[in-house]
Coordinates of C-alpha atoms in Angstrom, one line a residue:
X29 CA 103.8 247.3 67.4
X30 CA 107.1 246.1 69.8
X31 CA 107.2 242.9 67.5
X32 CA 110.0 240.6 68.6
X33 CA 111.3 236.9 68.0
X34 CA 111.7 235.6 71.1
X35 CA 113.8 232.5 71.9
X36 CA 113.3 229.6 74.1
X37 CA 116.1 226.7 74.2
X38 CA 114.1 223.4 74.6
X39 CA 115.8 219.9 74.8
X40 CA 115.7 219.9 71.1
X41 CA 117.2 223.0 70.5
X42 CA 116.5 227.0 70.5
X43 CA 112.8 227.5 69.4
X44 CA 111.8 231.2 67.9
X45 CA 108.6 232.5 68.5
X46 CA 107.0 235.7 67.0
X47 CA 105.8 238.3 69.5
X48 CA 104.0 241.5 70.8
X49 CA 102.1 243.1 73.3
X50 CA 99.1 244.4 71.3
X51 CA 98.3 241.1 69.4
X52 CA 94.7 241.1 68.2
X53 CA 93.7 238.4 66.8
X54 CA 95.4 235.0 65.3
X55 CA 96.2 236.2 62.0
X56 CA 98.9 234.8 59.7
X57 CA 102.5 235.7 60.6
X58 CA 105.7 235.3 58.1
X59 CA 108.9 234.3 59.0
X60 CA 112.1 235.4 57.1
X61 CA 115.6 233.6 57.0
X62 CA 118.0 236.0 55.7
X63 CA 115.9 238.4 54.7
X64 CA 113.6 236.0 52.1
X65 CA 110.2 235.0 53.6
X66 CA 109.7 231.4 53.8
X67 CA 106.1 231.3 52.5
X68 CA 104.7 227.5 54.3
X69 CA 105.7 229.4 57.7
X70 CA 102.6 231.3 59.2
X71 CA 102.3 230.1 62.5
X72 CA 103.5 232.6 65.6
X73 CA 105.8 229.3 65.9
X74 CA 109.1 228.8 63.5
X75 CA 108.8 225.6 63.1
X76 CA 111.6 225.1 60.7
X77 CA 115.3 224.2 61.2
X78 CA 117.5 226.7 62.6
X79 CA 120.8 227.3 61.4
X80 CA 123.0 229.0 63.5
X81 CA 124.6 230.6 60.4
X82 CA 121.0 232.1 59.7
X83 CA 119.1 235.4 61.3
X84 CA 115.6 234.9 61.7
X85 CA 112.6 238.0 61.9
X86 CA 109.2 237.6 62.2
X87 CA 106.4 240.1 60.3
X88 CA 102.6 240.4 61.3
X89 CA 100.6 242.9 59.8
X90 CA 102.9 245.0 57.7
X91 CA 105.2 245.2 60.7
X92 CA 108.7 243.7 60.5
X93 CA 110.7 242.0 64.2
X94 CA 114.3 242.9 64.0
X95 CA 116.1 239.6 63.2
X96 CA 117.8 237.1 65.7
X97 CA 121.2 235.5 65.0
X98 CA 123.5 233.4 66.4
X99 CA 127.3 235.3 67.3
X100 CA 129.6 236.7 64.9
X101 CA 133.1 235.2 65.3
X102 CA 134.4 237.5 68.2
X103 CA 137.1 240.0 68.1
X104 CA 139.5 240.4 70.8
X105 CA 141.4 243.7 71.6
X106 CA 144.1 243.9 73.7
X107 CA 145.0 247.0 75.8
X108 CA 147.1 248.6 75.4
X109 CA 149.0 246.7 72.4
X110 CA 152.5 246.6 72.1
X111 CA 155.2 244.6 74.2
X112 CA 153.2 243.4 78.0
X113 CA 156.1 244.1 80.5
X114 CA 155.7 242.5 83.8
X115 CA 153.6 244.3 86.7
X116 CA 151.4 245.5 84.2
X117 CA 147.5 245.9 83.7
X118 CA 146.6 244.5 80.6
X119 CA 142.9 243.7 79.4
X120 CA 141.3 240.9 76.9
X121 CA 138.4 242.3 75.4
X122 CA 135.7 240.0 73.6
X123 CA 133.1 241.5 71.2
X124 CA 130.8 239.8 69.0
X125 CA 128.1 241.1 67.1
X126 CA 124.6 238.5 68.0
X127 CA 121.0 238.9 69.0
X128 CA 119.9 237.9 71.8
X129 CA 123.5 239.5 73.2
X130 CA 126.1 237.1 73.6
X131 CA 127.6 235.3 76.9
X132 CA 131.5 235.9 77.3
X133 CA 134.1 233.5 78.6
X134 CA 137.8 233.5 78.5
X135 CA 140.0 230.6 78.3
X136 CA 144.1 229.9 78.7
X137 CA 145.0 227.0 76.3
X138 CA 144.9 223.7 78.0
X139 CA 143.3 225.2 80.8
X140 CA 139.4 225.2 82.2
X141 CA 137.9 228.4 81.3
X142 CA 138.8 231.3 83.2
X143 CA 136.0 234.3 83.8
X144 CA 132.5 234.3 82.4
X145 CA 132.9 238.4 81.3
X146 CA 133.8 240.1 78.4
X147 CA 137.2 241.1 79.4
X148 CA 139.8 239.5 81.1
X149 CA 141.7 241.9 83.3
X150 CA 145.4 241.2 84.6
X151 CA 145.8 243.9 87.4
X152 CA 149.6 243.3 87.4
X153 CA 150.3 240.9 85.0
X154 CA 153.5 238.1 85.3
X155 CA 155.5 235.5 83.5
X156 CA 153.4 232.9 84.4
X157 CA 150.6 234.2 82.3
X158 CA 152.1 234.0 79.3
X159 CA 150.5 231.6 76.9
X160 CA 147.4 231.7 74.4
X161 CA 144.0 232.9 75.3
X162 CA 141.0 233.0 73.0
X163 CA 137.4 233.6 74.1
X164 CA 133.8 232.1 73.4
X165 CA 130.7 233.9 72.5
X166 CA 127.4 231.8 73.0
X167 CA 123.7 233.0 73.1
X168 CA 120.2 230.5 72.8
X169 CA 121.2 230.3 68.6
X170 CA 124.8 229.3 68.9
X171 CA 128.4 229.3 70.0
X172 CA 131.6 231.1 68.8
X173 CA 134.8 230.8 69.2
X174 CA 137.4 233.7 68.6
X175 CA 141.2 233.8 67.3
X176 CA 144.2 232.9 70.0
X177 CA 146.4 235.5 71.1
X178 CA 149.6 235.1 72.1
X179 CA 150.8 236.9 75.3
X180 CA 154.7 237.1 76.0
X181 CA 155.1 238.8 79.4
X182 CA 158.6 240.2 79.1
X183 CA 160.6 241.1 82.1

């Protein structure tokens, strides 16, 4: 069956809850938390504490959910690498590996955040955007943040 965890953020925090379409009856489900089953969980609710350094799958009749995690530290890639010279294009790019799929945003040290994408594109890049930039990813399980780089915009 399409057997998912589903999450739901709630005011007390992201709630998982085992799923699929052909559901027959009310059955015991299992839940795993990094791949060992948690055996007083058999509810179609996880109703234990999640840790955003944990995945979390749910199985129902012999049939396994992929798991749900919180984001992987992201990566960012700059292109291209090398010296920025002024006038430029240059892109941020911000991976991270998470399911449900993680929310992007850029940032400039001391500054409010910037875009809400994945990459940060300078068209024509100047001096004035010199400085550090990192990057958040963030889904319903948790929030990342990446590594600063350092851009030098030489003339």
């Amino acid at each position: 069956p399409d057997l998912q965890v589903q999450v739901i953020w709630s005011s007390t925090g992201p709630k998982l809850i085992c799923h699929s379409s052909c559901l027959r009856s009310r059955s015991s489900f299992g839940w795993y938390k990094n791949e060992t089953k948690i055996k007083e969980e058999t509810s179609p609710s996880y109703r234990g504490h999640i840790d955003p350094a944990d995945s979390y799958s749910c199985a129902y009749e012999g049939y396994r959910s992929l798991p749900v995690y919180a984001p992987m530290i992201p990566s960012v890639l700059m292109s291209p690498p090398g010296d920025i010279m002024k006038d430029c294009s240059v892109t941020l790019t911000c991976s991270s590996d998470a399911k449900p799929a993680a929310k992007y945003t850029w940032y400039k040290k001391n500054q409010t955040l910037l875009i809400k994408e994945p990459q940060l594109v300078f068209r024509s890049i100047q001096s004035s955007d010199s400085g550090e930039y990192y990057c958040t990813a963030e889904n319903e399980l948790g929030r990342r943040t990446s590594e600063h780089i350092f851009i030098n915009v030489k003339c």
